[in-house]
PDB file of C-alpha atoms in Angstrom:
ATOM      1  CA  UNK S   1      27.143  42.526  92.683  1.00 35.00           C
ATOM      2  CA  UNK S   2      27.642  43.757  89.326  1.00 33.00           C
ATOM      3  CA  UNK S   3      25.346  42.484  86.268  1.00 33.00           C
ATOM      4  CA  UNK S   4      28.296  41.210  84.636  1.00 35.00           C
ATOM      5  CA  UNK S   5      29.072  38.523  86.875  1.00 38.00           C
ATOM      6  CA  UNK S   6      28.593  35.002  86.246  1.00 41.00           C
ATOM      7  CA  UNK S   7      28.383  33.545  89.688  1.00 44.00           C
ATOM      8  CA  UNK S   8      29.877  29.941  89.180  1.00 48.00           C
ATOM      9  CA  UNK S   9      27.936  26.662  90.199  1.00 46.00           C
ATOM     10  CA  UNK S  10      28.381  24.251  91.539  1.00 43.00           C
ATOM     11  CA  UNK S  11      26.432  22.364  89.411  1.00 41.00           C
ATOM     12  CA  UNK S  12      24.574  18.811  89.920  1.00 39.00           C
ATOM     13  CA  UNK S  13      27.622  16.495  89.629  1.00 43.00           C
ATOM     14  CA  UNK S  14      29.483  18.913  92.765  1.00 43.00           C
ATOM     15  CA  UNK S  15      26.466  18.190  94.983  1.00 45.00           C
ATOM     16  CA  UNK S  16      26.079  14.052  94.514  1.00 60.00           C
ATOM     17  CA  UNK S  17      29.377  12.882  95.860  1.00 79.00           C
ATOM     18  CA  UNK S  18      28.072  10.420  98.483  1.00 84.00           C
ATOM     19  CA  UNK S  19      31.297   8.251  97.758  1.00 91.00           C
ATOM     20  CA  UNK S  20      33.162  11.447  98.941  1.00 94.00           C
ATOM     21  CA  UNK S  21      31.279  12.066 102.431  1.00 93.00           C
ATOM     22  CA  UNK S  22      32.279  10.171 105.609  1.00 94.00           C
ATOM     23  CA  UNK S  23      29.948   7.025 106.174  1.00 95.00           C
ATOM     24  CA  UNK S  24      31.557   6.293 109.814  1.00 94.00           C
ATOM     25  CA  UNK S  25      29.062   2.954 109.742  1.00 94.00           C
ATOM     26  CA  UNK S  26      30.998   1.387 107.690  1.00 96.00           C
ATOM     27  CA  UNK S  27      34.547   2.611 108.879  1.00 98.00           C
ATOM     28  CA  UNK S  28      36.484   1.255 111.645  1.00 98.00           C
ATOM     29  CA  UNK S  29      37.104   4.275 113.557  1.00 97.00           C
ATOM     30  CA  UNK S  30      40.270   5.034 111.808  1.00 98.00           C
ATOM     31  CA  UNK S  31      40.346   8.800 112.597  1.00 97.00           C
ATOM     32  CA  UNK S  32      40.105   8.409 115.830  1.00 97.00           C
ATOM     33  CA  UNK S  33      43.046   5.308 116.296  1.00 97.00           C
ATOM     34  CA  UNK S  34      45.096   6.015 113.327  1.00 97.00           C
ATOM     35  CA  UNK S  35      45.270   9.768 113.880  1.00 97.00           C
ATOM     36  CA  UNK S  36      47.236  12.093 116.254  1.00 96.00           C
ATOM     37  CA  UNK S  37      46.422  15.354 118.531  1.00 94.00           C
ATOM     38  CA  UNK S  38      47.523  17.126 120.746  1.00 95.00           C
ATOM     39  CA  UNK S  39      45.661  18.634 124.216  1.00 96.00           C
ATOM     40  CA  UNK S  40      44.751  22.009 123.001  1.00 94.00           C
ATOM     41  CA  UNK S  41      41.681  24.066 122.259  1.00 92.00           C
ATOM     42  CA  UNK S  42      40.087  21.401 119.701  1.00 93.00           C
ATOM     43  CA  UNK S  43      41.506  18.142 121.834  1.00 96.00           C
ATOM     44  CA  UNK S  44      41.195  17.940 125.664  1.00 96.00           C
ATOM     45  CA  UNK S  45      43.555  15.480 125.427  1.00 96.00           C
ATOM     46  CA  UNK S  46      46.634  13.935 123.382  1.00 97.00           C
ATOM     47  CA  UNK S  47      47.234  10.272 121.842  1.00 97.00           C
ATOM     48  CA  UNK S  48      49.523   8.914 119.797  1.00 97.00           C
ATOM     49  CA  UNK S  49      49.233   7.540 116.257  1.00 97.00           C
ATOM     50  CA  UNK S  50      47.692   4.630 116.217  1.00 96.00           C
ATOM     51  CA  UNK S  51      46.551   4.598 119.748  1.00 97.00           C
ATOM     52  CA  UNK S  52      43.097   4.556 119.702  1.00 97.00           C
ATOM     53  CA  UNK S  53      40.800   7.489 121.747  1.00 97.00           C
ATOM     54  CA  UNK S  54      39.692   6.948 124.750  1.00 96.00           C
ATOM     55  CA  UNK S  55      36.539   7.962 123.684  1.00 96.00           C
ATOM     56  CA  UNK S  56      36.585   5.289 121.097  1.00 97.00           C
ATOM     57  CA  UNK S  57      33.993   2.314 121.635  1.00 97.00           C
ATOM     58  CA  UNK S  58      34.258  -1.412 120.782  1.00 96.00           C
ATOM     59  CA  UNK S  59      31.593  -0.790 117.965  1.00 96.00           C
ATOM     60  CA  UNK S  60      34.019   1.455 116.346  1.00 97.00           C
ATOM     61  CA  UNK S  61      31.723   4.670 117.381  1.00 96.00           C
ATOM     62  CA  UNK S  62      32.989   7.659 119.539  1.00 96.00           C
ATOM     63  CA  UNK S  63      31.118   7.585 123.134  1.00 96.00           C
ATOM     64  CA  UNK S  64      30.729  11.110 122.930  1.00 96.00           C
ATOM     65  CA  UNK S  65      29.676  12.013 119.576  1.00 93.00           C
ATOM     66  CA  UNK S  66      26.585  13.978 120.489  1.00 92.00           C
ATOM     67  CA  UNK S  67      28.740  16.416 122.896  1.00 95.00           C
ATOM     68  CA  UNK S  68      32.058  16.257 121.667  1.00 95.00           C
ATOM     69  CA  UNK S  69      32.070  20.347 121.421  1.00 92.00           C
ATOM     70  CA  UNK S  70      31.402  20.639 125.326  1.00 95.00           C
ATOM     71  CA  UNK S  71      33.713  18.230 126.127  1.00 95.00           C
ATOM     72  CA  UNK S  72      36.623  19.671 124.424  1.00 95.00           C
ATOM     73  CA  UNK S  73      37.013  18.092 121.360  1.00 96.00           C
ATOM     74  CA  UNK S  74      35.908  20.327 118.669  1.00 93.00           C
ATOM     75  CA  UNK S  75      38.820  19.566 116.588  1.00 93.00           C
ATOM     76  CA  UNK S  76      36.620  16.003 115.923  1.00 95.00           C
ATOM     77  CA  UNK S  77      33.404  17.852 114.580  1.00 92.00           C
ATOM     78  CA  UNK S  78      35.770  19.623 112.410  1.00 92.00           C
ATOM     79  CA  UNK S  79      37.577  16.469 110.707  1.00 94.00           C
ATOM     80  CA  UNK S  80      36.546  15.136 107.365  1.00 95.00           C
ATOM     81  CA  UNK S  81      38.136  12.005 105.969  1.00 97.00           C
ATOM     82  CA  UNK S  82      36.066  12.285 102.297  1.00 96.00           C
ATOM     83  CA  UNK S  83      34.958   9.158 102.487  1.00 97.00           C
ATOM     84  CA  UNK S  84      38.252   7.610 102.924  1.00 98.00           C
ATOM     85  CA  UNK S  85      37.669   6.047 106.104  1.00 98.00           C
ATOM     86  CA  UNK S  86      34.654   3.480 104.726  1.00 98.00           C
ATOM     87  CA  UNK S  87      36.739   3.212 101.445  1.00 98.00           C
ATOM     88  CA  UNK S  88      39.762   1.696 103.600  1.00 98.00           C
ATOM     89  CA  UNK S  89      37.581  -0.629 105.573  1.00 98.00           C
ATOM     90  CA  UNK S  90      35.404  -1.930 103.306  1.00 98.00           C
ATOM     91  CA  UNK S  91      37.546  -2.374 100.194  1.00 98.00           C
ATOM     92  CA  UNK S  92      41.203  -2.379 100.782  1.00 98.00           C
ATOM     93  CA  UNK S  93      41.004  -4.575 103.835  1.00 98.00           C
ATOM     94  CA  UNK S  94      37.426  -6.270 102.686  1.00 97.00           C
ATOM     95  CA  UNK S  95      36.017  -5.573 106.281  1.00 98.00           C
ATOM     96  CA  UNK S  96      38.851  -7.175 108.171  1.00 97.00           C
ATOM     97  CA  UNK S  97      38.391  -4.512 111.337  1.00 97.00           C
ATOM     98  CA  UNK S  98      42.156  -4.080 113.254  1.00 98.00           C
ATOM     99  CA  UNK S  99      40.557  -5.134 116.737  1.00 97.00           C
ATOM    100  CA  UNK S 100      39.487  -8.661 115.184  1.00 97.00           C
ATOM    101  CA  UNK S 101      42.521  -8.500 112.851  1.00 97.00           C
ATOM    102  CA  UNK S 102      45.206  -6.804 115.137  1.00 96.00           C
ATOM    103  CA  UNK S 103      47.900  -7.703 112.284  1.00 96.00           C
ATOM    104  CA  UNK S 104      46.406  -5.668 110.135  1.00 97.00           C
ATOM    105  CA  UNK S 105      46.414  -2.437 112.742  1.00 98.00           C
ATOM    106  CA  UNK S 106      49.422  -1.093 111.194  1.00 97.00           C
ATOM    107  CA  UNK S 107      49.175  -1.011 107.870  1.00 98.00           C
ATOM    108  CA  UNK S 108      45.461   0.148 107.977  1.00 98.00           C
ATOM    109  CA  UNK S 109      46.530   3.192 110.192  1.00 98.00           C
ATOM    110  CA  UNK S 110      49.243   3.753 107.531  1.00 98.00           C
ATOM    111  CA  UNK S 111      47.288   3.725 104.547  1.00 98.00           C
ATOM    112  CA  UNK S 112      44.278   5.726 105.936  1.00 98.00           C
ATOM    113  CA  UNK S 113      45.958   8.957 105.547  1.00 98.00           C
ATOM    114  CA  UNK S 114      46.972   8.150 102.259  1.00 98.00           C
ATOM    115  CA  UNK S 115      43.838   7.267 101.110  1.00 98.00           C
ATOM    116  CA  UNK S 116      42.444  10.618 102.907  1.00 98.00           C
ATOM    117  CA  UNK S 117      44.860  12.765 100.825  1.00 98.00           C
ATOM    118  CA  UNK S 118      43.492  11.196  97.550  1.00 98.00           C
ATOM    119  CA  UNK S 119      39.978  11.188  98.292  1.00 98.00           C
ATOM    120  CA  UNK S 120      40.297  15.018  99.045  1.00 97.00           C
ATOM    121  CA  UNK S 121      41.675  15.537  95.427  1.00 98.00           C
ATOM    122  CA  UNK S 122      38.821  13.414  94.433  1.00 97.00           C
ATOM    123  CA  UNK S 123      36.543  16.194  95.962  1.00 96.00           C
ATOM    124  CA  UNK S 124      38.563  19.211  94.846  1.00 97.00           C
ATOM    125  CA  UNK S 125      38.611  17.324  90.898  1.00 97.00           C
ATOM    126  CA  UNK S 126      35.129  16.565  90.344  1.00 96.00           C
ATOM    127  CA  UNK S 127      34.005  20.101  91.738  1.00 96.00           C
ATOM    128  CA  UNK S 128      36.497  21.804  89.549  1.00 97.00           C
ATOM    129  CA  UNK S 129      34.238  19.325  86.476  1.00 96.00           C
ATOM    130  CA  UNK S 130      31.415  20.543  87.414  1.00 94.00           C
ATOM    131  CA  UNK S 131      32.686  24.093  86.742  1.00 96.00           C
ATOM    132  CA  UNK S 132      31.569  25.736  82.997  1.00 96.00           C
ATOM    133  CA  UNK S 133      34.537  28.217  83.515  1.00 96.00           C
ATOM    134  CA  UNK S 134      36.590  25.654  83.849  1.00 97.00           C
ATOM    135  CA  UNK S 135      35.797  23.753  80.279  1.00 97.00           C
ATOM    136  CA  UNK S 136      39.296  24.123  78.796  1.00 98.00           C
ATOM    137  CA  UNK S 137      40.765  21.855  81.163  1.00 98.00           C
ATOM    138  CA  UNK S 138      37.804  19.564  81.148  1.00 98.00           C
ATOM    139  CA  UNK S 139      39.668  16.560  79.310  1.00 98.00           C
ATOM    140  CA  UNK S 140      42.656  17.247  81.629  1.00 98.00           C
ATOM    141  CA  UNK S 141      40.458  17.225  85.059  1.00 98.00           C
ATOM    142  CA  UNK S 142      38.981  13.893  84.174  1.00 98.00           C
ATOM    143  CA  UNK S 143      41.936  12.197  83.241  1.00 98.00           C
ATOM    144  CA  UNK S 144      43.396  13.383  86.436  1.00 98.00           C
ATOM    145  CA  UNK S 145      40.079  12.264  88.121  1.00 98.00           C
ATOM    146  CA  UNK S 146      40.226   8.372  86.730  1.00 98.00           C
ATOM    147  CA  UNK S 147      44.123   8.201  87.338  1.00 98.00           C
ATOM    148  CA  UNK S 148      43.403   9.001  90.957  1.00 98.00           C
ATOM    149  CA  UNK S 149      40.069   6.780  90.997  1.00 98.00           C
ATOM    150  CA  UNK S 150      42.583   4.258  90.230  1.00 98.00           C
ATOM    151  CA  UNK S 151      45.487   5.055  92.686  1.00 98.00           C
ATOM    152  CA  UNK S 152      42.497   4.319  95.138  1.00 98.00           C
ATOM    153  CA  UNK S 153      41.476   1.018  94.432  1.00 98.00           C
ATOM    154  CA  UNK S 154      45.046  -0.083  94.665  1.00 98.00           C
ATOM    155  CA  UNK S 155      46.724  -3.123  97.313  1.00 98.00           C
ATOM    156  CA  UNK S 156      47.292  -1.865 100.970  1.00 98.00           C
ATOM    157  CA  UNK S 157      51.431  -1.962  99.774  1.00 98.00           C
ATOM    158  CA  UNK S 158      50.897   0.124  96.699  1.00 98.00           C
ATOM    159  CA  UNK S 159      48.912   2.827  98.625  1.00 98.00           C
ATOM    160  CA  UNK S 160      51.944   2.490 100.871  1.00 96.00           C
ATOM    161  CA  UNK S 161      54.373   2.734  98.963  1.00 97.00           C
ATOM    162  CA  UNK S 162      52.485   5.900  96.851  1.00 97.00           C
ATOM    163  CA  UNK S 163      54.612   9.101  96.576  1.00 97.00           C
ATOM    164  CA  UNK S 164      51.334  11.058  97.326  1.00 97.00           C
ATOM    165  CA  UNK S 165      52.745  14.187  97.298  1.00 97.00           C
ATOM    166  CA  UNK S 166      53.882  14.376  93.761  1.00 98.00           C
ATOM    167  CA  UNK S 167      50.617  13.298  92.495  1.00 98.00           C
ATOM    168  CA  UNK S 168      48.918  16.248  94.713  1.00 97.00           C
ATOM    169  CA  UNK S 169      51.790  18.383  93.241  1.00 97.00           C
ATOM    170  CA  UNK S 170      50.370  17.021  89.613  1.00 97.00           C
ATOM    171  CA  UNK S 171      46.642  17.413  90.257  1.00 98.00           C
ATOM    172  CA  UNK S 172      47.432  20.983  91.818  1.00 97.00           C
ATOM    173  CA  UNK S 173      48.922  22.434  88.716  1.00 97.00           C
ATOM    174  CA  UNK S 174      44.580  21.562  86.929  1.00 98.00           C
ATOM    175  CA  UNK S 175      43.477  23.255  89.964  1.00 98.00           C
ATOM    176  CA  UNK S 176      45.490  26.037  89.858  1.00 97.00           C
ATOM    177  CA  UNK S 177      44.380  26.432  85.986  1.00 98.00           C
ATOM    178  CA  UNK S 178      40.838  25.890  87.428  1.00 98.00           C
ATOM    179  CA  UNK S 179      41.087  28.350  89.425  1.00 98.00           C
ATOM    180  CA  UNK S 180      42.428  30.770  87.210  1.00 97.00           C
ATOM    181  CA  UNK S 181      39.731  30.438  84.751  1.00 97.00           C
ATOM    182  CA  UNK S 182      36.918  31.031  87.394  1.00 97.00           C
ATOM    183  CA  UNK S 183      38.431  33.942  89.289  1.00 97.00           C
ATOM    184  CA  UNK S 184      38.533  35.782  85.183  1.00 96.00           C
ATOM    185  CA  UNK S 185      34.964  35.575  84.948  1.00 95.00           C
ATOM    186  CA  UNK S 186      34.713  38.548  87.845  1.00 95.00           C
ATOM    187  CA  UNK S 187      35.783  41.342  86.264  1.00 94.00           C
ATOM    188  CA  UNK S 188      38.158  44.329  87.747  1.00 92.00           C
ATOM    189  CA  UNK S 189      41.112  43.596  89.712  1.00 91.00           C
ATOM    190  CA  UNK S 190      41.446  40.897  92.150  1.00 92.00           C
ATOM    191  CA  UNK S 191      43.095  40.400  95.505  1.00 94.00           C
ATOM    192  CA  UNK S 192      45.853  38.493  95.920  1.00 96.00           C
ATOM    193  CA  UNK S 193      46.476  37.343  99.724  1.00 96.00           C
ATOM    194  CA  UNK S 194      47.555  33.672  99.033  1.00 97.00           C
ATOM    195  CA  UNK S 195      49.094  32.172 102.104  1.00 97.00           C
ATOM    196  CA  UNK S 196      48.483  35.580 103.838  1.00 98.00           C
ATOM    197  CA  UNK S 197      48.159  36.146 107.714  1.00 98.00           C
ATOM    198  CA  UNK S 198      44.899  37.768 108.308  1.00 98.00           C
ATOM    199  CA  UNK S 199      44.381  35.665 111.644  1.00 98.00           C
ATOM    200  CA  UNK S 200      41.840  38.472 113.558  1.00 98.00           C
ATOM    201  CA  UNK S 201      41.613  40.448 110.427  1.00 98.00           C
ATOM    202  CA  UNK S 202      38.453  42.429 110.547  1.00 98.00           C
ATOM    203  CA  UNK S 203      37.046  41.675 106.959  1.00 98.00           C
ATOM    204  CA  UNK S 204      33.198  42.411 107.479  1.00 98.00           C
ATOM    205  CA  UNK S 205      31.755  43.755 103.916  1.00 98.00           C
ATOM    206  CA  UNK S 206      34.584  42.825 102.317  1.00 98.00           C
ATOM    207  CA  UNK S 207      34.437  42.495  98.259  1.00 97.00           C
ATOM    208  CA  UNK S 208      36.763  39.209  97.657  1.00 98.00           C
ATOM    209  CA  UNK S 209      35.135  38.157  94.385  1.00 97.00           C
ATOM    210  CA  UNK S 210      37.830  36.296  92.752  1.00 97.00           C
ATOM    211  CA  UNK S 211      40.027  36.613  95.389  1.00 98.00           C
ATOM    212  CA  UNK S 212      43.347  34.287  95.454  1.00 98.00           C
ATOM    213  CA  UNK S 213      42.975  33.081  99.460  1.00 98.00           C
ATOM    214  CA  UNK S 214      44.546  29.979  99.261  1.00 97.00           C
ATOM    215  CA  UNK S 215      46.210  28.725 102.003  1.00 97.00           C
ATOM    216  CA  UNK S 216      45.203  32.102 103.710  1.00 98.00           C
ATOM    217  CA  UNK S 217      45.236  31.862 107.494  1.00 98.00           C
ATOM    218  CA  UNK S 218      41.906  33.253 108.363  1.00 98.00           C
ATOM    219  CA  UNK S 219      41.750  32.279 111.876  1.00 97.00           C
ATOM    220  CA  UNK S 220      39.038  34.165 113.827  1.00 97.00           C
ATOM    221  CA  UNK S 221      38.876  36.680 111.252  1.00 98.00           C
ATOM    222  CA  UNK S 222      35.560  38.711 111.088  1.00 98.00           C
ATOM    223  CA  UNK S 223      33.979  38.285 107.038  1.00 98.00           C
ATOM    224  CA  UNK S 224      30.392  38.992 107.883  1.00 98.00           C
ATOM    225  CA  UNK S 225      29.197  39.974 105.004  1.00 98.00           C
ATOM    226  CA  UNK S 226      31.897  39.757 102.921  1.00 98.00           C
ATOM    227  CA  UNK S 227      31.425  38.430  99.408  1.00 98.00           C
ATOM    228  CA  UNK S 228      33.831  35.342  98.288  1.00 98.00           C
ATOM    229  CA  UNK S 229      31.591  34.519  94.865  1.00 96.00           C
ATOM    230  CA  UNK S 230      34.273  32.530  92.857  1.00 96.00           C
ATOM    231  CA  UNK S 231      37.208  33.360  95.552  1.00 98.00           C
ATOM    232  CA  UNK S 232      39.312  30.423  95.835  1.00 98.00           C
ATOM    233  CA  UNK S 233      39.632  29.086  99.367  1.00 98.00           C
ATOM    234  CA  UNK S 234      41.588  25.357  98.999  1.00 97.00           C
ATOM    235  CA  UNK S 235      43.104  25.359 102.175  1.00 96.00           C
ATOM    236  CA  UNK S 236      42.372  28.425 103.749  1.00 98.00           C
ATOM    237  CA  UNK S 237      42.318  28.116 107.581  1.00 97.00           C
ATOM    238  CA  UNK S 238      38.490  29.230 108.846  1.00 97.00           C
ATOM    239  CA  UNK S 239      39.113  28.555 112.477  1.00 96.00           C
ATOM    240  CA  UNK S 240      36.782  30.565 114.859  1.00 96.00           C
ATOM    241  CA  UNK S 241      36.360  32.573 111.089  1.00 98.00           C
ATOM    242  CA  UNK S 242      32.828  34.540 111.726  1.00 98.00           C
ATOM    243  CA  UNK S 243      30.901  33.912 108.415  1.00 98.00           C
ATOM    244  CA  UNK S 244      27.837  35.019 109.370  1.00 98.00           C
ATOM    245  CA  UNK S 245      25.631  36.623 106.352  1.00 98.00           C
ATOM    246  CA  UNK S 246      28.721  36.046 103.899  1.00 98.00           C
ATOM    247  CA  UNK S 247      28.414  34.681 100.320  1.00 98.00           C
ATOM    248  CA  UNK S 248      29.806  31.500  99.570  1.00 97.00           C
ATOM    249  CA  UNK S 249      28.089  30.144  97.002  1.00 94.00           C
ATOM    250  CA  UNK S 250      30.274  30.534  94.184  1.00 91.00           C
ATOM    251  CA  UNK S 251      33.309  29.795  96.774  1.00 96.00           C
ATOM    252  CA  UNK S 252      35.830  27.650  94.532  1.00 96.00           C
ATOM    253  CA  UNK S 253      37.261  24.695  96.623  1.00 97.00           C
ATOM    254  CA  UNK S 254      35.796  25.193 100.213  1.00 97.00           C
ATOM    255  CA  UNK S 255      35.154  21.959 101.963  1.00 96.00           C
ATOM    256  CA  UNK S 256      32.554  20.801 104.887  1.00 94.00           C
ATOM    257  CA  UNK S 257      35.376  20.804 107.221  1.00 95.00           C
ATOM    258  CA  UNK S 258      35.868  24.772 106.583  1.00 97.00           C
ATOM    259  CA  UNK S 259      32.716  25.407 107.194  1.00 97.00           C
ATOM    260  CA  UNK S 260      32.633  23.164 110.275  1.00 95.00           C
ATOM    261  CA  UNK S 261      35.745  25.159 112.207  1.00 95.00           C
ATOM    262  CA  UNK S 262      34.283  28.429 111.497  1.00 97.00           C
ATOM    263  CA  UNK S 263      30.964  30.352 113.364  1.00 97.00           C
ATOM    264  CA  UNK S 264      28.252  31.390 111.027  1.00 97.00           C
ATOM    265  CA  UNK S 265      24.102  31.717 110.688  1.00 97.00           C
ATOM    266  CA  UNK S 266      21.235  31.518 108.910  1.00 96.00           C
ATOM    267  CA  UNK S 267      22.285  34.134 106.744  1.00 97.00           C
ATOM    268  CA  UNK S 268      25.371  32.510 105.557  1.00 98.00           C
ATOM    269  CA  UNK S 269      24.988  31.340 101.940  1.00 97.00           C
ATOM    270  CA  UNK S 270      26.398  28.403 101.031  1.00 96.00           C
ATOM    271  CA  UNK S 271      27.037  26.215  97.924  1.00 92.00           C
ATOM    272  CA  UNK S 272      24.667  23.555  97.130  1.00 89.00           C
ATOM    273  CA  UNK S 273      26.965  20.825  97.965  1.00 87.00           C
ATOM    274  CA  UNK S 274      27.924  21.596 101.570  1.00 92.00           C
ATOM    275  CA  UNK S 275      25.397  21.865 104.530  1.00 93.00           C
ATOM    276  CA  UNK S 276      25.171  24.221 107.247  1.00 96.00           C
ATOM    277  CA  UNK S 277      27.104  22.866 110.562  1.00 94.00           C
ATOM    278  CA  UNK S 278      24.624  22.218 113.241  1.00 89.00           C
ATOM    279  CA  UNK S 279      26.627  24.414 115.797  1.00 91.00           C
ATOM    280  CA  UNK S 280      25.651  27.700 113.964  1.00 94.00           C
TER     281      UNK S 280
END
């Protein structure tokens, strides 16, 4: 790497966001009732929205948690609700579980994924705070942070009724700027492959410093080795992606759950704020 580049950190307030990380104690097992899949290569089986998994027990906990990979349900170890899940339980329905509440079933499994969606721009807005690149749109990033703070905390009908998708479409345009302002700290020319089909690609060594790979479909693609210091990765698809010995730790925007559907090792490097998945 060359001496002139400022790998970007994380930074303390990227790595304390407990309110951000599933707590599935205090959730009623809304991912796995509210939720639907299909049989395929993460689900052995299919289900319905709002039909709960078979798997599911009366405690709210999943009967299989400790082997869900060998019994065909990877696609579980993969999920992550932000913290969303606990946040739906415990505050907007003040612990009123749907089993002991059934009236309340529907319009819990309908709010969850709202409440997902915004909890996932929490993630995405404080990380982009915690970025020094990134201090131009500082005032802008918290502003958007509170107002979605506060779309949170609203009645089970407001969060309803929520046109989530232009608020994403608002709190996109800071990341994008985010974004921007990281990826011009590497210097020389940067790739472009947002939204690109590299599904396979064979990527090992590659030199994606500030690369643009959002949305970039990644699937079993081969990056050992490959450098993605201050590459921006917001919902780039890392299924079966081999990571093994690649740099991530000035990754912009890469979640738990990316890390989670892709294969990796010891020599992976990862930003302070995610962990290494147990099944590498």
């Amino acid at each position: 790497m060359s001496d002139t580049t400022e790998t970007p950190s994380a930074g303390p307030a990227a790595a304390d966001r407990p309110a951000l990380r599933a707590d599935c104690a205090d959730c009623f097992g809304l991912c796995c009732a509210a939720l639907p899949f299909a049989a395929s290569t993460d689900f052995a089986i299919s289900k319905d929205a709002g039909e709960p998994c078979r798997n599911l027990r009366a405690d709210f906990r999943c009967g299989i948690h400790s082997r869900l990979r060998e019994e065909g349900f990877p696609g579980c170890t993969v999920y992550d609700c932000f913290g969303a899940g606990q946040k739906v339980s415990q505050l907007t329905f003040e612990g009123r579980d749907w089993r002991r509440h059934p009236g309340t079933a529907a319009e819990m499994f309908a709010v969850f994924p709202v409440m997902r969606h915004l909890h996932e721009l929490l993630w995405y807005l404080t990380e982009a705070l915690a970025l020094s690149a990134a201090r131009p749109v500082h005032g802008a990033l918290r502003e958007a942070l509170r107002e979605t703070e506060r779309l949170t905390l609203g009645s089970a009908s407001e969060l309803r009724e929520l046109d989530v998708a232009a608020h994403r479409d608002r709190v996109n345009q800071l990341l994008l700027r985010t974004s921007e302002l990281v990826r011009a700290r590497i210097p020389g020319k940067k790739k472009n492959r947002r939204g690109a089909d590299l599904i396979g690609a064979d990527l090992r060594g590659a030199d994606l410093r500030g690369a643009n790979l959002r949305g970039a479909r990644l699937i079993a693609a081969n990056l050992t080795r490959a450098d993605l210091t201050a590459a921006d990765l917001i919902g780039a698809d890392f299924r079966d992606a081999e990571l093994s010995a690649a740099d991530l730790r000035g990754a912009v925007f890469l979640t738990q759950a990316q890390l989670n559907a892709a294969k990796g090792d010891s020599a992976t490097r990862l930003p302070p704020s995610l962990t290494r998945p147990a099944h590498w």
